[in-house]
mmCIF file of C-alpha atoms in Angstrom:
data_model
loop_
_atom_site.group_PDB
_atom_site.id
_atom_site.type_symbol
_atom_site.label_atom_id
_atom_site.label_comp_id
_atom_site.label_asym_id
_atom_site.label_seq_id
_atom_site.Cartn_x
_atom_site.Cartn_y
_atom_site.Cartn_z
ATOM 1 C CA UNK J 1 -4.523 9.431 -18.198
ATOM 2 C CA UNK J 2 -5.006 6.556 -20.617
ATOM 3 C CA UNK J 3 -2.460 6.838 -23.676
ATOM 4 C CA UNK J 4 -5.061 5.169 -25.514
ATOM 5 C CA UNK J 5 -6.667 8.109 -26.919
ATOM 6 C CA UNK J 6 -3.016 10.136 -27.672
ATOM 7 C CA UNK J 7 -1.591 11.070 -31.124
ATOM 8 C CA UNK J 8 0.776 8.739 -32.690
ATOM 9 C CA UNK J 9 3.642 9.362 -36.389
ATOM 10 C CA UNK J 10 4.438 5.799 -36.268
ATOM 11 C CA UNK J 11 5.940 5.345 -39.748
ATOM 12 C CA UNK J 12 6.454 1.397 -39.433
ATOM 13 C CA UNK J 13 3.689 0.727 -40.805
ATOM 14 C CA UNK J 14 4.446 2.171 -45.310
ATOM 15 C CA UNK J 15 2.095 1.863 -47.879
ATOM 16 C CA UNK J 16 -1.186 0.360 -47.329
ATOM 17 C CA UNK J 17 -0.423 -3.788 -47.545
ATOM 18 C CA UNK J 18 3.244 -3.968 -47.380
ATOM 19 C CA UNK J 19 4.601 -5.720 -44.525
ATOM 20 C CA UNK J 20 5.242 -3.602 -42.106
ATOM 21 C CA UNK J 21 9.635 -3.512 -41.292
ATOM 22 C CA UNK J 22 10.785 -1.797 -38.171
ATOM 23 C CA UNK J 23 13.394 0.111 -38.575
ATOM 24 C CA UNK J 24 16.350 0.463 -36.504
ATOM 25 C CA UNK J 25 17.119 2.548 -32.636
ATOM 26 C CA UNK J 26 17.712 5.861 -34.806
ATOM 27 C CA UNK J 27 21.037 7.854 -36.098
ATOM 28 C CA UNK J 28 22.640 9.439 -32.886
ATOM 29 C CA UNK J 29 21.715 6.747 -29.628
ATOM 30 C CA UNK J 30 24.078 5.878 -27.723
ATOM 31 C CA UNK J 31 23.884 2.181 -25.995
ATOM 32 C CA UNK J 32 23.555 3.437 -22.756
ATOM 33 C CA UNK J 33 20.203 4.711 -24.139
ATOM 34 C CA UNK J 34 19.490 1.147 -25.683
ATOM 35 C CA UNK J 35 19.832 -0.562 -22.901
ATOM 36 C CA UNK J 36 17.802 2.105 -20.811
ATOM 37 C CA UNK J 37 15.011 1.488 -23.112
ATOM 38 C CA UNK J 38 14.407 -1.972 -23.038
ATOM 39 C CA UNK J 39 14.506 -1.708 -19.155
ATOM 40 C CA UNK J 40 12.059 0.499 -19.149
ATOM 41 C CA UNK J 41 9.969 -1.257 -21.414
ATOM 42 C CA UNK J 42 10.054 -4.500 -19.073
ATOM 43 C CA UNK J 43 9.108 -1.831 -16.096
ATOM 44 C CA UNK J 44 6.313 -0.333 -18.790
ATOM 45 C CA UNK J 45 5.334 -4.469 -18.903
ATOM 46 C CA UNK J 46 5.463 -4.439 -15.385
ATOM 47 C CA UNK J 47 3.122 -2.480 -14.686
ATOM 48 C CA UNK J 48 0.427 -4.172 -16.181
ATOM 49 C CA UNK J 49 0.723 -7.725 -15.347
ATOM 50 C CA UNK J 50 0.711 -6.526 -11.777
ATOM 51 C CA UNK J 51 -2.239 -4.558 -12.465
ATOM 52 C CA UNK J 52 -1.135 -1.665 -11.571
ATOM 53 C CA UNK J 53 -2.142 -0.135 -15.018
ATOM 54 C CA UNK J 54 -5.086 -1.740 -18.017
ATOM 55 C CA UNK J 55 -4.094 -1.139 -21.285
ATOM 56 C CA UNK J 56 -1.834 2.192 -21.515
ATOM 57 C CA UNK J 57 -3.077 3.377 -18.990
ATOM 58 C CA UNK J 58 0.683 4.863 -17.358
ATOM 59 C CA UNK J 59 3.562 6.183 -18.675
ATOM 60 C CA UNK J 60 7.698 5.868 -17.020
ATOM 61 C CA UNK J 61 10.324 6.693 -17.886
ATOM 62 C CA UNK J 62 14.056 6.781 -16.992
ATOM 63 C CA UNK J 63 16.880 9.993 -17.709
ATOM 64 C CA UNK J 64 20.231 8.788 -19.220
ATOM 65 C CA UNK J 65 21.874 12.006 -19.206
ATOM 66 C CA UNK J 66 20.111 15.123 -20.477
ATOM 67 C CA UNK J 67 17.464 13.038 -22.648
ATOM 68 C CA UNK J 68 14.193 11.714 -20.411
ATOM 69 C CA UNK J 69 13.744 8.707 -22.679
ATOM 70 C CA UNK J 70 9.480 7.691 -22.214
ATOM 71 C CA UNK J 71 7.645 4.998 -23.351
ATOM 72 C CA UNK J 72 5.297 6.665 -26.642
ATOM 73 C CA UNK J 73 1.758 7.795 -26.362
ATOM 74 C CA UNK J 74 -1.359 5.261 -27.810
ATOM 75 C CA UNK J 75 1.029 1.992 -28.375
ATOM 76 C CA UNK J 76 0.947 -1.091 -26.266
ATOM 77 C CA UNK J 77 3.342 -2.165 -24.030
ATOM 78 C CA UNK J 78 3.339 -5.346 -25.666
ATOM 79 C CA UNK J 79 4.573 -4.489 -28.878
ATOM 80 C CA UNK J 80 7.157 -1.909 -28.175
ATOM 81 C CA UNK J 81 10.048 -2.900 -29.729
ATOM 82 C CA UNK J 82 13.696 -1.243 -29.684
ATOM 83 C CA UNK J 83 12.907 1.157 -32.716
ATOM 84 C CA UNK J 84 9.949 2.433 -31.399
ATOM 85 C CA UNK J 85 12.721 4.193 -28.746
ATOM 86 C CA UNK J 86 11.321 7.745 -27.744
ATOM 87 C CA UNK J 87 13.610 10.869 -26.322
ATOM 88 C CA UNK J 88 13.115 14.102 -25.242
ATOM 89 C CA UNK J 89 15.753 17.207 -23.794
ATOM 90 C CA UNK J 90 14.383 18.467 -20.472
ATOM 91 C CA UNK J 91 12.812 21.619 -22.862
ATOM 92 C CA UNK J 92 10.163 19.181 -24.312
ATOM 93 C CA UNK J 93 12.001 18.679 -27.804
ATOM 94 C CA UNK J 94 12.108 14.769 -29.068
ATOM 95 C CA UNK J 95 15.508 13.628 -29.928
ATOM 96 C CA UNK J 96 14.893 10.436 -30.405
ATOM 97 C CA UNK J 97 12.487 8.614 -32.511
ATOM 98 C CA UNK J 98 9.604 8.674 -33.830
ATOM 99 C CA UNK J 99 6.410 7.791 -32.339
ATOM 100 C CA UNK J 100 4.807 10.645 -29.755
ATOM 101 C CA UNK J 101 6.001 10.847 -26.244
ATOM 102 C CA UNK J 102 2.660 9.833 -23.669
ATOM 103 C CA UNK J 103 0.676 13.213 -23.294
ATOM 104 C CA UNK J 104 2.009 13.272 -19.423
ATOM 105 C CA UNK J 105 5.235 13.929 -20.482
ATOM 106 C CA UNK J 106 5.078 17.651 -18.499
ATOM 107 C CA UNK J 107 4.922 16.017 -15.531
ATOM 108 C CA UNK J 108 7.779 13.990 -16.583
ATOM 109 C CA UNK J 109 9.355 16.841 -16.942
ATOM 110 C CA UNK J 110 8.772 17.894 -13.509
ATOM 111 C CA UNK J 111 10.020 15.507 -11.829
ATOM 112 C CA UNK J 112 13.544 15.164 -13.705
ATOM 113 C CA UNK J 113 13.636 19.570 -13.199
ATOM 114 C CA UNK J 114 12.920 20.057 -9.983
ATOM 115 C CA UNK J 115 14.205 16.805 -8.831
ATOM 116 C CA UNK J 116 17.428 14.602 -8.645
ATOM 117 C CA UNK J 117 14.947 11.479 -10.128
ATOM 118 C CA UNK J 118 16.490 9.011 -13.192
ATOM 119 C CA UNK J 119 12.640 7.261 -13.124
ATOM 120 C CA UNK J 120 9.349 7.737 -13.292
ATOM 121 C CA UNK J 121 6.533 6.085 -12.976
ATOM 122 C CA UNK J 122 3.162 7.199 -13.207
ATOM 123 C CA UNK J 123 0.499 4.659 -13.121
ATOM 124 C CA UNK J 124 -3.381 4.771 -12.486
ATOM 125 C CA UNK J 125 -3.528 1.636 -9.504
ATOM 126 C CA UNK J 126 -6.874 0.889 -8.437
ATOM 127 C CA UNK J 127 -6.707 1.226 -4.750
ATOM 128 C CA UNK J 128 -4.791 4.307 -4.493
ATOM 129 C CA UNK J 129 -7.405 5.919 -7.122
ATOM 130 C CA UNK J 130 -9.485 5.943 -4.652
ATOM 131 C CA UNK J 131 -8.295 6.656 -1.523
ATOM 132 C CA UNK J 132 -7.092 9.475 -3.712
ATOM 133 C CA UNK J 133 -11.159 10.462 -3.936
ATOM 134 C CA UNK J 134 -11.379 9.785 -0.182
ATOM 135 C CA UNK J 135 -9.048 12.050 1.520
ATOM 136 C CA UNK J 136 -6.893 15.536 0.166
ATOM 137 C CA UNK J 137 -3.239 13.123 3.070
ATOM 138 C CA UNK J 138 -3.112 8.994 2.521
ATOM 139 C CA UNK J 139 -3.221 7.378 6.678
ATOM 140 C CA UNK J 140 -0.652 7.104 8.251
ATOM 141 C CA UNK J 141 -1.645 3.165 7.832
ATOM 142 C CA UNK J 142 2.438 0.856 7.643
ATOM 143 C CA UNK J 143 5.678 2.809 8.608
ATOM 144 C CA UNK J 144 6.291 2.098 5.101
ATOM 145 C CA UNK J 145 5.545 5.371 4.270
ATOM 146 C CA UNK J 146 8.327 6.542 5.523
ATOM 147 C CA UNK J 147 9.684 5.609 2.506
ATOM 148 C CA UNK J 148 7.795 7.429 0.261
ATOM 149 C CA UNK J 149 9.952 10.138 2.570
ATOM 150 C CA UNK J 150 6.876 10.668 4.846
ATOM 151 C CA UNK J 151 2.467 10.763 4.834
ATOM 152 C CA UNK J 152 1.261 10.958 1.307
ATOM 153 C CA UNK J 153 0.383 13.790 -0.260
ATOM 154 C CA UNK J 154 -3.103 14.009 -2.985
ATOM 155 C CA UNK J 155 -2.239 16.146 -5.927
ATOM 156 C CA UNK J 156 -5.832 18.212 -6.512
ATOM 157 C CA UNK J 157 -7.280 17.281 -10.312
ATOM 158 C CA UNK J 158 -5.994 18.870 -13.012
ATOM 159 C CA UNK J 159 -6.777 17.926 -16.664
ATOM 160 C CA UNK J 160 -4.547 15.321 -17.130
ATOM 161 C CA UNK J 161 -1.870 16.094 -19.644
ATOM 162 C CA UNK J 162 -1.294 19.513 -18.472
ATOM 163 C CA UNK J 163 1.153 22.204 -16.305
ATOM 164 C CA UNK J 164 -0.885 22.219 -13.929
ATOM 165 C CA UNK J 165 -1.018 18.810 -13.211
ATOM 166 C CA UNK J 166 2.406 18.609 -13.313
ATOM 167 C CA UNK J 167 3.268 22.080 -11.141
ATOM 168 C CA UNK J 168 -0.203 20.576 -8.404
ATOM 169 C CA UNK J 169 1.996 17.580 -8.603
ATOM 170 C CA UNK J 170 5.190 19.452 -8.160
ATOM 171 C CA UNK J 171 3.504 20.410 -5.009
ATOM 172 C CA UNK J 172 2.264 17.503 -3.481
ATOM 173 C CA UNK J 173 5.650 16.232 -4.133
ATOM 174 C CA UNK J 174 7.659 17.871 -1.953
ATOM 175 C CA UNK J 175 10.049 16.411 0.432
ATOM 176 C CA UNK J 176 8.384 13.385 -1.038
ATOM 177 C CA UNK J 177 9.756 10.263 -3.594
ATOM 178 C CA UNK J 178 5.533 9.426 -4.125
ATOM 179 C CA UNK J 179 2.623 11.358 -4.658
ATOM 180 C CA UNK J 180 -1.190 10.005 -5.274
ATOM 181 C CA UNK J 181 -3.145 11.569 -8.324
ATOM 182 C CA UNK J 182 -6.910 12.577 -7.128
ATOM 183 C CA UNK J 183 -9.064 11.243 -9.374
ATOM 184 C CA UNK J 184 -6.261 9.733 -11.020
ATOM 185 C CA UNK J 185 -3.893 7.590 -10.563
ATOM 186 C CA UNK J 186 0.062 7.418 -8.217
ATOM 187 C CA UNK J 187 3.345 9.126 -10.177
ATOM 188 C CA UNK J 188 6.618 7.794 -7.779
ATOM 189 C CA UNK J 189 10.443 8.657 -8.748
ATOM 190 C CA UNK J 190 13.174 7.578 -7.753
ATOM 191 C CA UNK J 191 17.704 6.959 -8.397
ATOM 192 C CA UNK J 192 16.308 3.603 -10.696
ATOM 193 C CA UNK J 193 13.631 1.995 -12.102
ATOM 194 C CA UNK J 194 13.506 -1.042 -10.233
ATOM 195 C CA UNK J 195 13.890 2.131 -6.908
ATOM 196 C CA UNK J 196 11.330 3.957 -8.657
ATOM 197 C CA UNK J 197 8.550 1.298 -9.730
ATOM 198 C CA UNK J 198 8.318 -0.758 -6.096
ATOM 199 C CA UNK J 199 7.767 2.581 -4.512
ATOM 200 C CA UNK J 200 4.682 2.752 -7.051
ATOM 201 C CA UNK J 201 3.819 -0.567 -5.709
ATOM 202 C CA UNK J 202 4.497 0.076 -1.892
ATOM 203 C CA UNK J 203 2.052 2.997 -2.486
ATOM 204 C CA UNK J 204 -0.167 0.111 -4.072
ATOM 205 C CA UNK J 205 0.307 -1.820 -1.191
ATOM 206 C CA UNK J 206 -0.942 0.580 2.132
ATOM 207 C CA UNK J 207 -3.452 2.737 0.340
ATOM 208 C CA UNK J 208 -5.525 -1.082 -0.520
ATOM 209 C CA UNK J 209 -4.248 -1.926 2.900
ATOM 210 C CA UNK J 210 -5.474 1.038 4.738
ATOM 211 C CA UNK J 211 -9.185 0.955 2.604
ATOM 212 C CA UNK J 212 -9.522 -2.605 4.743
ATOM 213 C CA UNK J 213 -9.216 -2.062 7.144
ATOM 214 C CA UNK J 214 -11.350 1.127 7.459
ATOM 215 C CA UNK J 215 -14.052 -0.875 5.760
ATOM 216 C CA UNK J 216 -14.440 -2.851 8.959
ATOM 217 C CA UNK J 217 -17.700 -1.782 10.097
ATOM 218 C CA UNK J 218 -17.593 0.388 13.737
ATOM 219 C CA UNK J 219 -13.956 -0.204 14.082
ATOM 220 C CA UNK J 220 -10.517 2.764 12.994
ATOM 221 C CA UNK J 221 -7.751 1.637 11.979
ATOM 222 C CA UNK J 222 -5.295 2.637 14.747
ATOM 223 C CA UNK J 223 -2.586 5.003 12.818
ATOM 224 C CA UNK J 224 1.125 6.185 13.074
ATOM 225 C CA UNK J 225 2.485 8.807 14.973
ATOM 226 C CA UNK J 226 5.347 11.263 13.751
ATOM 227 C CA UNK J 227 7.378 10.255 16.449
ATOM 228 C CA UNK J 228 6.796 6.599 15.074
ATOM 229 C CA UNK J 229 7.238 7.467 11.835
ATOM 230 C CA UNK J 230 10.713 9.676 12.814
ATOM 231 C CA UNK J 231 12.055 6.427 14.491
ATOM 232 C CA UNK J 232 11.154 4.546 10.899
ATOM 233 C CA UNK J 233 13.115 6.901 9.427
ATOM 234 C CA UNK J 234 16.280 6.662 10.638
ATOM 235 C CA UNK J 235 16.203 2.620 10.424
ATOM 236 C CA UNK J 236 16.265 2.336 7.453
ATOM 237 C CA UNK J 237 18.797 5.191 6.042
ATOM 238 C CA UNK J 238 20.873 2.022 6.887
ATOM 239 C CA UNK J 239 18.744 -1.403 5.188
ATOM 240 C CA UNK J 240 19.584 -2.962 2.903
ATOM 241 C CA UNK J 241 22.931 -4.351 2.082
ATOM 242 C CA UNK J 242 26.022 -2.661 1.471
ATOM 243 C CA UNK J 243 26.576 -0.277 -1.280
ATOM 244 C CA UNK J 244 22.802 -1.779 -3.160
ATOM 245 C CA UNK J 245 20.482 0.972 -3.980
#
């Protein structure tokens, strides 16, 4: 959900008319967390640059040990600084920073508690959101469907930021690394921020592909069969450089 309406506890403003002074990251922040925060901010900005979100909609998180760093609510990504580092534990208790975490925190935590995810990306990508309003599952239009674990399901609609939405999402994510959220957007996860982001981008591209192909009058797109998709899954297991993620 768009984060513009989220509340925030911004302690950097000070008294009216006083110059804004950035606070340090905060006591107890480890170097590993600082590096992860920098990568998280870069990923969040990338979602805007690539047109997957508008303004402060969508959100990004990364897990470092038992701490989940998340984008804060209502802060434009181009304004995030090292002083804005925001983190919670796996119960949702804030343990880093003073800014209010994203309103979609229940979804992020549900993914971390239920999978081996180390990073989560949630967007309001246009084509993926459009598809989420049309079908209960993205038709298997391309073999990259296999990279997400199989046909991408659509989680039934629920109000943003609720446990109901998180529960619907978990059902749609069963044996998958990404799903669509009805009338809302996408969510994907991965072992790294780069992998989670790449899955988001691939999902949006496949949705755009299906919408484009299915819009041709008088023609119906050919879809891949289950055996064809299984064959791709086998090949993907050996894809990429040895030792790489």
